[in-house]
């Protein structure tokens, strides 16, 4: 399942080719023992559907099917009639599982692969203009999350066309599904997408998602509620004839639902960040939802929408959501005056614990990255681009839980920066300050108490001004180069000549 439109709430399902085999009965989807322990729980090979989304790289694909012929109802063929009947049946079951009664009719249609591809391209253009999508990709590049000059738009369209199985469109109140997937195999897809349809009628998921659109981390957290709750409902749908549900499986591991990346050529080619950001709302969101409903059941769903999580940290650590932990407000100043009129601001946003974990693990081990990112309290970043050369400047401020964790971040992130920039010179390392020059500009990292700031792509003057504005101690001075002494050079020259002559 994939949220194709984090801002607009358009929901979609990614489906791995050659991984879905039509089951004989729905209850065969999950094998279990009478005790239903995690060790006994197994997911059969043919139910390994990979659920994906694109919250940080794109914003929403706002639907506009009504403006094109693609929105016309398909011919009332036998296949279409069977699809509608099955969807109605699944919709009724999802209503019973979630406790959300259907309040208004829901349109249901089948779509071809060509329809899906055309829809994706059209919605990508309608939602964000090319410059905004360019800014998203360049910001990811600045952090090292995407390779330089990675052509993101066509890659993602190809990936989604390869994988997509179904969508829910909250504007048109329409659910549609890929017509190339066997009907019996469509049922789990329906269970997920029709959960979105029911949630939309109660919580208006498009407006709900857009409410925090200026904060990428908070938006991703809401995506995790949407996709995680639909995942949880889908698991309950698959268990519906067993007498058990997800809340009976306290140790359920969502990664058991993952498929083989090799079965998806485009996904296998994707940079690690794309894979991780696609999976996060589904897998981490499922864990989060399971924690919420474990003791109170599906009645907890209303709370998740009326009091949504504020950060990906709360998704990764559900206890922090329950305790009401609020992210620390962090700001990064504007650098327009310091950089000059030749620079334009591309991005101004928050990464969150998930984002910083991704940044760190590009360069250091995953366990170390996760351990440091857990100390996240708040952050902010700004990315600028030079209008002619297209060089980037990245400024970040990260607030951590203690002086100790800030010191740990300083040590590991200075290591990461060295790996990020292969060509370095004039390296200066002090207990809380680290800098070096690159062929294009300079890189700076400083930590004071619990806060750390970085500046990549600008010069020392810009960083020193920021440091001064924060009222931090002055920057360590770089070592002075020894000046040449003409007298000593003159005195040494004759002896050097004599030494050479005597050889």
Short mmCIF file of C-alpha atoms in Angstrom, two decimals:
data_model
loop_
_atom_site.label_atom_id
_atom_site.label_comp_id
_atom_site.label_asym_id
_atom_site.label_seq_id
_atom_site.Cartn_x
_atom_site.Cartn_y
_atom_site.Cartn_z
CA UNK A 1 0.00 0.00 0.00
CA UNK A 2 1.33 3.39 -0.77
CA UNK A 3 0.31 6.86 0.11
CA UNK A 4 0.77 8.56 -3.20
CA UNK A 5 -0.32 11.92 -1.91
CA UNK A 6 0.76 12.77 1.61
CA UNK A 7 -0.73 16.24 1.49
CA UNK A 8 -3.94 15.47 -0.34
CA UNK A 9 -4.69 12.16 1.29
CA UNK A 10 -4.84 10.20 -1.98
CA UNK A 11 -4.07 6.64 -0.93
CA UNK A 12 -2.56 3.90 -3.01
CA UNK A 13 -1.31 0.35 -2.86
CA UNK A 14 1.96 -0.89 -4.26
CA UNK A 15 1.86 -4.52 -5.29
CA UNK A 16 4.88 -6.69 -6.00
CA UNK A 17 4.66 -8.58 -9.25
CA UNK A 18 5.06 -12.35 -9.03
CA UNK A 19 4.61 -12.29 -5.25
CA UNK A 20 0.82 -12.62 -4.97
CA UNK A 21 -0.64 -16.07 -5.52
CA UNK A 22 -4.38 -16.40 -5.28
CA UNK A 23 -5.23 -18.04 -1.93
CA UNK A 24 -7.84 -20.77 -1.73
CA UNK A 25 -9.45 -19.18 1.33
CA UNK A 26 -8.72 -15.80 2.93
CA UNK A 27 -7.82 -17.31 6.30
CA UNK A 28 -4.84 -19.03 4.69
CA UNK A 29 -3.10 -15.69 4.54
CA UNK A 30 -1.62 -16.13 8.00
CA UNK A 31 -0.67 -19.43 9.61
CA UNK A 32 -0.81 -19.56 13.40
CA UNK A 33 -0.82 -21.91 16.39
CA UNK A 34 -3.51 -22.16 19.00
CA UNK A 35 -1.40 -20.02 21.32
CA UNK A 36 -0.80 -17.40 18.60
CA UNK A 37 2.76 -16.69 19.75
CA UNK A 38 5.14 -14.69 17.58
CA UNK A 39 7.47 -17.66 17.14
CA UNK A 40 4.61 -19.68 15.72
CA UNK A 41 3.29 -16.91 13.49
CA UNK A 42 4.31 -17.27 9.85
CA UNK A 43 3.27 -15.38 6.75
CA UNK A 44 2.93 -17.61 3.70
CA UNK A 45 5.06 -16.82 0.64
CA UNK A 46 2.24 -15.51 -1.51
CA UNK A 47 0.98 -12.90 0.93
CA UNK A 48 4.24 -10.97 1.03
CA UNK A 49 2.95 -7.69 -0.34
CA UNK A 50 5.22 -4.70 0.01
CA UNK A 51 3.52 -1.55 1.23
CA UNK A 52 5.09 1.71 0.14
CA UNK A 53 4.61 5.47 0.14
CA UNK A 54 6.36 8.68 -0.94
CA UNK A 55 5.81 11.32 1.76
CA UNK A 56 9.15 13.19 1.81
CA UNK A 57 9.96 13.21 -1.87
CA UNK A 58 6.65 14.24 -3.40
CA UNK A 59 3.70 15.98 -2.06
CA UNK A 60 0.22 14.88 -2.91
CA UNK A 61 -1.06 13.65 -6.21
CA UNK A 62 -4.36 15.51 -6.15
CA UNK A 63 -6.96 13.57 -8.12
CA UNK A 64 -8.53 15.07 -11.24
CA UNK A 65 -10.07 12.05 -12.87
CA UNK A 66 -13.34 13.87 -13.28
CA UNK A 67 -11.66 16.18 -15.77
CA UNK A 68 -10.70 13.40 -18.15
CA UNK A 69 -12.20 10.46 -19.90
CA UNK A 70 -10.38 8.20 -17.45
CA UNK A 71 -13.05 9.03 -14.90
CA UNK A 72 -15.87 7.52 -16.98
CA UNK A 73 -17.37 4.39 -15.46
CA UNK A 74 -16.08 1.24 -17.19
CA UNK A 75 -18.43 -1.00 -19.12
CA UNK A 76 -20.62 -3.11 -16.88
CA UNK A 77 -18.82 -6.28 -17.79
CA UNK A 78 -18.95 -9.42 -15.72
CA UNK A 79 -15.50 -8.61 -14.39
CA UNK A 80 -16.61 -5.14 -13.34
CA UNK A 81 -19.75 -6.45 -11.70
CA UNK A 82 -17.77 -9.03 -9.73
CA UNK A 83 -15.32 -6.34 -8.65
CA UNK A 84 -18.07 -4.05 -7.37
CA UNK A 85 -19.78 -6.89 -5.51
CA UNK A 86 -16.52 -7.98 -3.90
CA UNK A 87 -15.63 -4.41 -2.94
CA UNK A 88 -19.05 -3.96 -1.32
CA UNK A 89 -18.53 -7.17 0.64
CA UNK A 90 -15.06 -6.13 1.83
CA UNK A 91 -16.28 -2.63 2.65
CA UNK A 92 -18.96 -4.06 4.94
CA UNK A 93 -16.38 -6.23 6.69
CA UNK A 94 -13.99 -3.31 7.17
CA UNK A 95 -16.84 -1.29 8.65
CA UNK A 96 -17.42 -4.06 11.18
CA UNK A 97 -13.70 -4.36 12.00
CA UNK A 98 -13.04 -0.63 12.49
CA UNK A 99 -16.45 0.33 13.88
CA UNK A 100 -16.77 3.04 11.21
CA UNK A 101 -20.20 2.91 9.59
CA UNK A 102 -20.42 3.89 5.91
CA UNK A 103 -22.01 7.33 5.81
CA UNK A 104 -22.09 8.05 2.07
CA UNK A 105 -21.92 6.03 -1.17
CA UNK A 106 -18.48 5.16 -2.50
CA UNK A 107 -17.59 4.99 -6.18
CA UNK A 108 -15.62 1.91 -7.26
CA UNK A 109 -13.87 1.41 -10.61
CA UNK A 110 -11.20 -0.70 -12.32
CA UNK A 111 -8.17 0.91 -14.02
CA UNK A 112 -5.63 -0.28 -16.58
CA UNK A 113 -1.88 0.14 -16.17
CA UNK A 114 -1.89 2.90 -18.80
CA UNK A 115 -4.66 4.68 -16.87
CA UNK A 116 -2.57 4.49 -13.71
CA UNK A 117 0.59 5.85 -15.34
CA UNK A 118 -1.25 8.74 -16.97
CA UNK A 119 -2.97 9.51 -13.69
CA UNK A 120 0.31 9.57 -11.74
CA UNK A 121 1.98 11.95 -14.18
CA UNK A 122 -1.04 14.24 -14.27
CA UNK A 123 -1.41 14.35 -10.50
CA UNK A 124 2.29 14.96 -9.94
CA UNK A 125 2.10 18.01 -12.20
CA UNK A 126 -1.15 19.24 -10.66
CA UNK A 127 0.05 18.97 -7.08
CA UNK A 128 3.53 20.49 -7.27
CA UNK A 129 5.12 22.47 -10.03
CA UNK A 130 8.45 21.27 -11.44
CA UNK A 131 10.40 23.82 -9.38
CA UNK A 132 8.90 22.57 -6.12
CA UNK A 133 9.66 18.97 -6.99
CA UNK A 134 13.16 20.01 -8.03
CA UNK A 135 13.63 21.65 -4.63
CA UNK A 136 12.58 18.46 -2.85
CA UNK A 137 15.13 16.39 -4.74
CA UNK A 138 17.94 18.92 -4.30
CA UNK A 139 17.33 19.13 -0.55
CA UNK A 140 17.61 15.35 -0.28
CA UNK A 141 20.81 15.57 -2.33
CA UNK A 142 22.23 18.21 0.03
CA UNK A 143 21.87 15.79 2.94
CA UNK A 144 23.49 12.99 0.96
CA UNK A 145 20.21 11.06 0.83
CA UNK A 146 20.10 10.99 -2.98
CA UNK A 147 22.96 10.74 -5.47
CA UNK A 148 23.89 13.94 -7.27
CA UNK A 149 21.77 14.67 -10.36
CA UNK A 150 19.36 11.81 -9.54
CA UNK A 151 16.39 12.12 -11.91
CA UNK A 152 13.67 11.57 -9.34
CA UNK A 153 10.44 12.31 -11.22
CA UNK A 154 10.66 9.69 -13.99
CA UNK A 155 12.14 7.15 -11.59
CA UNK A 156 9.20 7.42 -9.19
CA UNK A 157 6.61 7.34 -11.96
CA UNK A 158 8.18 4.15 -13.33
CA UNK A 159 8.36 2.64 -9.83
CA UNK A 160 4.76 3.41 -8.99
CA UNK A 161 3.48 2.26 -12.37
CA UNK A 162 5.32 -1.02 -11.81
CA UNK A 163 3.91 -1.54 -8.33
CA UNK A 164 0.59 0.20 -7.85
CA UNK A 165 -2.45 -1.95 -7.21
CA UNK A 166 -5.12 0.43 -5.97
CA UNK A 167 -5.99 3.97 -4.87
CA UNK A 168 -8.52 5.82 -2.80
CA UNK A 169 -9.32 9.36 -3.93
CA UNK A 170 -10.90 11.41 -1.10
CA UNK A 171 -11.88 14.30 -3.37
CA UNK A 172 -13.99 12.14 -5.66
CA UNK A 173 -14.77 9.62 -2.90
CA UNK A 174 -13.67 6.97 -5.33
CA UNK A 175 -11.84 3.70 -4.83
CA UNK A 176 -10.26 2.05 -7.82
CA UNK A 177 -8.02 -0.90 -8.31
CA UNK A 178 -5.67 -2.30 -10.96
CA UNK A 179 -7.53 -4.48 -13.43
CA UNK A 180 -4.53 -6.77 -14.03
CA UNK A 181 -4.62 -8.24 -10.50
CA UNK A 182 -6.75 -11.39 -9.94
CA UNK A 183 -9.95 -10.62 -8.04
CA UNK A 184 -9.21 -12.91 -5.08
CA UNK A 185 -5.79 -11.32 -4.65
CA UNK A 186 -7.38 -7.85 -4.70
CA UNK A 187 -9.14 -8.44 -1.39
CA UNK A 188 -6.27 -7.43 0.94
CA UNK A 189 -5.74 -4.35 -1.25
CA UNK A 190 -9.42 -3.55 -0.91
CA UNK A 191 -9.26 -4.04 2.86
CA UNK A 192 -6.51 -1.44 3.13
CA UNK A 193 -7.91 1.14 0.72
CA UNK A 194 -11.49 0.84 1.92
CA UNK A 195 -10.27 1.52 5.45
CA UNK A 196 -9.01 4.84 4.08
CA UNK A 197 -12.44 5.45 2.55
CA UNK A 198 -14.17 4.86 5.88
CA UNK A 199 -11.66 7.02 7.76
CA UNK A 200 -12.20 9.80 5.25
CA UNK A 201 -15.92 9.92 5.97
CA UNK A 202 -15.22 10.50 9.66
CA UNK A 203 -11.93 12.40 9.78
CA UNK A 204 -11.61 14.11 6.34
CA UNK A 205 -8.15 12.74 5.69
CA UNK A 206 -7.17 15.24 2.99
CA UNK A 207 -7.64 18.30 5.19
CA UNK A 208 -6.26 16.38 8.18
CA UNK A 209 -3.03 15.60 6.30
CA UNK A 210 -2.65 19.15 4.97
CA UNK A 211 -3.02 20.69 8.42
CA UNK A 212 0.73 20.28 9.10
CA UNK A 213 2.02 20.53 5.52
CA UNK A 214 4.74 23.03 6.50
CA UNK A 215 6.35 20.46 8.80
CA UNK A 216 7.63 17.45 6.87
CA UNK A 217 8.25 15.39 10.00
CA UNK A 218 4.75 15.96 11.39
CA UNK A 219 3.28 15.21 7.95
CA UNK A 220 5.14 11.90 7.80
CA UNK A 221 3.86 11.07 11.29
CA UNK A 222 0.28 11.60 10.10
CA UNK A 223 0.99 9.48 7.04
CA UNK A 224 2.02 6.73 9.44
CA UNK A 225 -1.33 6.98 11.23
CA UNK A 226 -3.20 6.71 7.92
CA UNK A 227 -1.18 3.83 6.50
CA UNK A 228 -0.52 2.10 9.80
CA UNK A 229 -4.20 2.01 10.73
CA UNK A 230 -5.11 0.69 7.27
CA UNK A 231 -2.39 -1.96 7.64
CA UNK A 232 -3.73 -2.95 11.05
CA UNK A 233 -7.26 -3.21 9.66
CA UNK A 234 -5.97 -5.33 6.79
CA UNK A 235 -4.29 -7.74 9.22
CA UNK A 236 -7.52 -8.00 11.19
CA UNK A 237 -9.34 -8.65 7.91
CA UNK A 238 -6.97 -11.53 7.15
CA UNK A 239 -7.52 -12.93 10.64
CA UNK A 240 -11.28 -12.40 10.67
CA UNK A 241 -12.25 -16.10 10.58
CA UNK A 242 -9.70 -17.22 13.18
CA UNK A 243 -11.23 -15.65 16.26
CA UNK A 244 -8.10 -13.52 16.71
CA UNK A 245 -6.98 -10.02 15.78
CA UNK A 246 -3.84 -7.90 15.75
CA UNK A 247 -4.26 -6.93 19.40
CA UNK A 248 -3.84 -10.63 20.27
CA UNK A 249 -0.34 -10.58 18.74
CA UNK A 250 1.75 -8.31 20.99
CA UNK A 251 5.00 -9.31 19.31
CA UNK A 252 3.85 -9.09 15.71
CA UNK A 253 6.71 -8.03 13.41
CA UNK A 254 5.48 -5.94 10.45
CA UNK A 255 8.63 -6.76 8.48
CA UNK A 256 7.14 -10.24 7.99
CA UNK A 257 4.90 -8.61 5.39
CA UNK A 258 7.85 -7.48 3.31
CA UNK A 259 8.52 -9.06 -0.04
CA UNK A 260 11.67 -9.73 -2.03
CA UNK A 261 13.11 -6.54 -3.47
CA UNK A 262 14.54 -8.51 -6.38
CA UNK A 263 10.98 -9.08 -7.60
CA UNK A 264 10.67 -5.35 -8.22
CA UNK A 265 13.37 -4.16 -10.65
CA UNK A 266 12.72 -0.46 -10.09
CA UNK A 267 12.56 -0.73 -6.31
CA UNK A 268 15.76 -2.76 -6.22
CA UNK A 269 17.46 0.12 -8.08
CA UNK A 270 16.17 2.75 -5.64
CA UNK A 271 18.57 4.54 -3.28
CA UNK A 272 18.27 3.26 0.31
CA UNK A 273 16.54 6.45 1.45
CA UNK A 274 13.72 6.01 -1.05
CA UNK A 275 13.17 2.42 0.08
CA UNK A 276 13.13 3.42 3.74
CA UNK A 277 10.84 6.42 3.34
CA UNK A 278 8.45 4.31 1.29
CA UNK A 279 8.23 1.65 3.98
CA UNK A 280 8.12 3.82 7.09
CA UNK A 281 4.39 4.74 7.20
CA UNK A 282 3.36 1.13 6.67
CA UNK A 283 5.72 -0.81 8.90
CA UNK A 284 6.38 1.72 11.67
CA UNK A 285 2.83 2.97 11.34
CA UNK A 286 1.52 -0.56 11.87
CA UNK A 287 3.58 -0.93 15.05
CA UNK A 288 2.28 2.42 16.28
CA UNK A 289 -1.36 1.54 15.56
CA UNK A 290 -0.99 -1.90 17.13
CA UNK A 291 0.26 -0.25 20.32
CA UNK A 292 -2.69 2.15 20.32
CA UNK A 293 -5.40 -0.48 19.87
CA UNK A 294 -3.84 -3.23 21.96
CA UNK A 295 -5.76 -2.52 25.15
CA UNK A 296 -8.83 -0.63 23.95
CA UNK A 297 -9.46 -2.00 20.46
CA UNK A 298 -10.51 0.02 17.43
CA UNK A 299 -12.13 2.65 19.62
CA UNK A 300 -8.62 4.13 19.87
CA UNK A 301 -8.76 5.13 16.20
CA UNK A 302 -10.73 8.29 16.90
CA UNK A 303 -8.08 9.42 19.39
CA UNK A 304 -5.30 8.97 16.84
CA UNK A 305 -7.08 11.38 14.48
CA UNK A 306 -8.29 13.91 17.03
CA UNK A 307 -4.94 13.91 18.84
CA UNK A 308 -2.46 12.94 16.12
CA UNK A 309 1.23 12.26 16.77
CA UNK A 310 3.43 15.33 16.48
CA UNK A 311 6.59 13.70 15.15
CA UNK A 312 8.06 10.56 13.66
CA UNK A 313 9.71 10.09 17.07
CA UNK A 314 6.26 9.41 18.53
CA UNK A 315 5.62 6.88 15.76
CA UNK A 316 8.93 5.12 16.39
CA UNK A 317 8.40 5.21 20.17
CA UNK A 318 4.66 4.92 20.91
CA UNK A 319 5.26 5.43 24.65
CA UNK A 320 6.35 9.00 23.87
CA UNK A 321 3.02 9.59 22.11
CA UNK A 322 1.15 8.30 25.13
CA UNK A 323 3.21 10.47 27.48
CA UNK A 324 2.50 13.56 25.35
CA UNK A 325 6.10 14.47 24.61
CA UNK A 326 6.24 17.64 22.49
CA UNK A 327 9.14 18.34 20.09
CA UNK A 328 11.35 21.26 21.02
CA UNK A 329 10.93 24.38 18.87
CA UNK A 330 14.13 24.92 16.87
CA UNK A 331 14.91 27.61 14.31
CA UNK A 332 17.57 28.35 11.71
CA UNK A 333 18.08 31.99 10.69
CA UNK A 334 17.70 33.30 7.16
CA UNK A 335 20.98 33.54 5.27
CA UNK A 336 19.78 35.65 2.35
CA UNK A 337 21.76 38.72 3.37
CA UNK A 338 24.92 36.76 4.17
CA UNK A 339 24.86 34.76 0.95
CA UNK A 340 23.72 37.53 -1.36
CA UNK A 341 21.20 37.86 -4.15
CA UNK A 342 22.78 35.12 -6.27
CA UNK A 343 21.35 32.50 -3.92
CA UNK A 344 17.75 31.26 -3.70
CA UNK A 345 16.14 29.35 -0.82
CA UNK A 346 14.87 25.91 -1.85
CA UNK A 347 13.68 24.25 1.38
CA UNK A 348 12.91 25.27 4.96
CA UNK A 349 11.68 22.35 7.05
CA UNK A 350 12.16 19.74 9.82
CA UNK A 351 13.75 16.29 9.44
CA UNK A 352 12.70 14.62 12.72
CA UNK A 353 14.12 11.49 14.31
CA UNK A 354 13.38 9.36 11.25
CA UNK A 355 15.06 11.86 8.94
CA UNK A 356 18.19 12.20 11.04
CA UNK A 357 18.43 8.44 11.38
CA UNK A 358 18.38 8.24 7.58
CA UNK A 359 21.01 10.98 7.26
CA UNK A 360 23.37 9.30 9.71
CA UNK A 361 23.05 5.79 8.37
CA UNK A 362 24.17 6.89 4.92
CA UNK A 363 27.63 7.18 6.45
CA UNK A 364 27.78 5.22 9.73
CA UNK A 365 26.37 1.89 10.94
CA UNK A 366 22.58 1.60 11.28
CA UNK A 367 22.60 0.75 14.99
CA UNK A 368 24.78 3.74 15.77
CA UNK A 369 22.60 5.98 13.63
CA UNK A 370 19.41 4.81 15.35
CA UNK A 371 20.94 5.21 18.82
CA UNK A 372 22.00 8.82 18.17
CA UNK A 373 18.75 9.75 16.41
CA UNK A 374 16.74 8.55 19.41
CA UNK A 375 18.16 11.51 21.34
CA UNK A 376 16.37 13.91 18.94
CA UNK A 377 14.43 16.70 20.65
CA UNK A 378 13.84 19.00 17.67
CA UNK A 379 15.53 20.30 14.53
CA UNK A 380 15.27 22.61 11.55
CA UNK A 381 17.14 23.03 8.26
CA UNK A 382 17.37 25.42 5.29
CA UNK A 383 18.76 24.67 1.82
CA UNK A 384 19.93 27.36 -0.63
CA UNK A 385 21.00 27.01 -4.26
CA UNK A 386 23.28 29.30 -6.27
CA UNK A 387 21.29 30.53 -9.25
CA UNK A 388 24.09 30.08 -11.79
CA UNK A 389 26.44 27.36 -10.54
CA UNK A 390 23.67 25.33 -8.82
CA UNK A 391 25.91 24.77 -5.81
CA UNK A 392 24.08 24.11 -2.54
CA UNK A 393 24.29 25.50 0.97
CA UNK A 394 22.79 23.44 3.80
CA UNK A 395 22.29 24.84 7.32
CA UNK A 396 20.92 22.67 10.12
CA UNK A 397 20.26 22.99 13.83
CA UNK A 398 19.64 19.90 15.91
CA UNK A 399 18.58 19.84 19.57
CA UNK A 400 19.43 16.69 21.53
CA UNK A 401 18.37 15.28 24.87
CA UNK A 402 21.57 15.97 26.84
CA UNK A 403 25.10 17.34 26.65
CA UNK A 404 26.33 13.75 26.48
CA UNK A 405 24.19 12.81 23.49
CA UNK A 406 25.20 16.06 21.76
CA UNK A 407 28.85 15.09 22.26
CA UNK A 408 28.13 11.66 20.79
CA UNK A 409 26.42 13.27 17.82
CA UNK A 410 29.39 15.58 17.33
CA UNK A 411 31.79 12.63 17.19
CA UNK A 412 29.75 10.49 14.82
CA UNK A 413 28.55 13.30 12.56
CA UNK A 414 32.06 14.66 12.10
CA UNK A 415 32.93 11.14 10.97
CA UNK A 416 29.96 11.17 8.60
CA UNK A 417 30.93 14.52 7.11
CA UNK A 418 34.43 13.25 6.35
CA UNK A 419 32.91 10.34 4.46
CA UNK A 420 30.46 12.61 2.67
CA UNK A 421 33.24 14.82 1.25
CA UNK A 422 36.06 12.87 -0.36
CA UNK A 423 38.24 15.95 -1.00
CA UNK A 424 39.11 17.82 2.21
CA UNK A 425 41.80 20.25 3.27
CA UNK A 426 42.64 22.50 6.24
CA UNK A 427 40.88 20.20 8.66
CA UNK A 428 40.42 21.72 12.13
CA UNK A 429 39.15 19.62 15.00
CA UNK A 430 38.49 20.89 18.52
CA UNK A 431 36.36 19.40 21.36
CA UNK A 432 33.14 21.03 20.11
CA UNK A 433 34.15 22.41 16.71
CA UNK A 434 35.01 20.72 13.44
CA UNK A 435 35.65 22.24 10.02
CA UNK A 436 37.39 21.65 6.73
CA UNK A 437 37.50 23.08 3.24
CA UNK A 438 36.22 21.41 0.09
CA UNK A 439 36.96 22.36 -3.53
CA UNK A 440 33.69 24.36 -3.57
CA UNK A 441 33.44 25.92 -0.09
CA UNK A 442 33.71 24.90 3.57
CA UNK A 443 31.97 22.60 6.06
CA UNK A 444 31.37 23.44 9.74
CA UNK A 445 29.98 21.56 12.73
CA UNK A 446 29.66 22.92 16.24
CA UNK A 447 27.93 21.71 19.40
CA UNK A 448 27.31 23.77 22.54
CA UNK A 449 25.44 22.17 25.42
CA UNK A 450 22.55 20.20 23.84
CA UNK A 451 22.46 21.97 20.47
CA UNK A 452 24.49 21.30 17.31
CA UNK A 453 24.63 23.40 14.17
CA UNK A 454 26.10 22.60 10.76
CA UNK A 455 26.80 24.68 7.68
CA UNK A 456 27.87 23.10 4.40
CA UNK A 457 28.77 25.07 1.28
CA UNK A 458 29.35 28.53 2.74
CA UNK A 459 32.43 30.24 4.21
CA UNK A 460 33.72 30.83 7.73
CA UNK A 461 32.39 34.40 7.83
CA UNK A 462 28.78 33.18 7.44
CA UNK A 463 29.21 30.49 10.08
CA UNK A 464 30.94 32.89 12.49
CA UNK A 465 28.02 35.32 12.20
CA UNK A 466 25.53 32.56 13.02
CA UNK A 467 27.68 31.48 15.97
CA UNK A 468 27.73 35.09 17.20
CA UNK A 469 23.97 35.48 16.80
CA UNK A 470 23.52 32.43 19.04
CA UNK A 471 25.79 34.12 21.62
CA UNK A 472 28.02 31.08 21.66
CA UNK A 473 31.73 31.34 22.53
CA UNK A 474 33.93 32.58 19.67
CA UNK A 475 35.05 30.05 17.10
CA UNK A 476 38.50 28.50 17.51
CA UNK A 477 40.98 30.26 15.27
CA UNK A 478 42.55 28.20 12.49
CA UNK A 479 46.31 27.66 12.84
CA UNK A 480 48.32 30.44 11.23
CA UNK A 481 50.61 29.50 8.35
CA UNK A 482 54.27 30.34 9.19
CA UNK A 483 55.45 33.37 7.24
CA UNK A 484 58.55 32.98 5.10
CA UNK A 485 61.69 34.71 6.52
CA UNK A 486 63.76 36.09 3.58
CA UNK A 487 66.83 36.46 5.82
CA UNK A 488 66.82 32.81 6.84
CA UNK A 489 66.23 31.71 3.28
CA UNK A 490 69.23 33.78 2.12
CA UNK A 491 71.46 32.38 4.84
CA UNK A 492 70.54 28.80 4.04
CA UNK A 493 70.99 29.09 0.31
CA UNK A 494 74.85 29.05 0.14
CA UNK A 495 75.14 25.97 2.33
CA UNK A 496 72.52 24.25 0.22
CA UNK A 497 74.49 25.01 -2.87
CA UNK A 498 77.71 23.71 -1.29
CA UNK A 499 75.94 20.52 -0.20
CA UNK A 500 74.68 19.93 -3.71
CA UNK A 501 78.10 20.61 -5.22
CA UNK A 502 79.85 18.12 -2.95
CA UNK A 503 77.62 15.19 -4.03
#
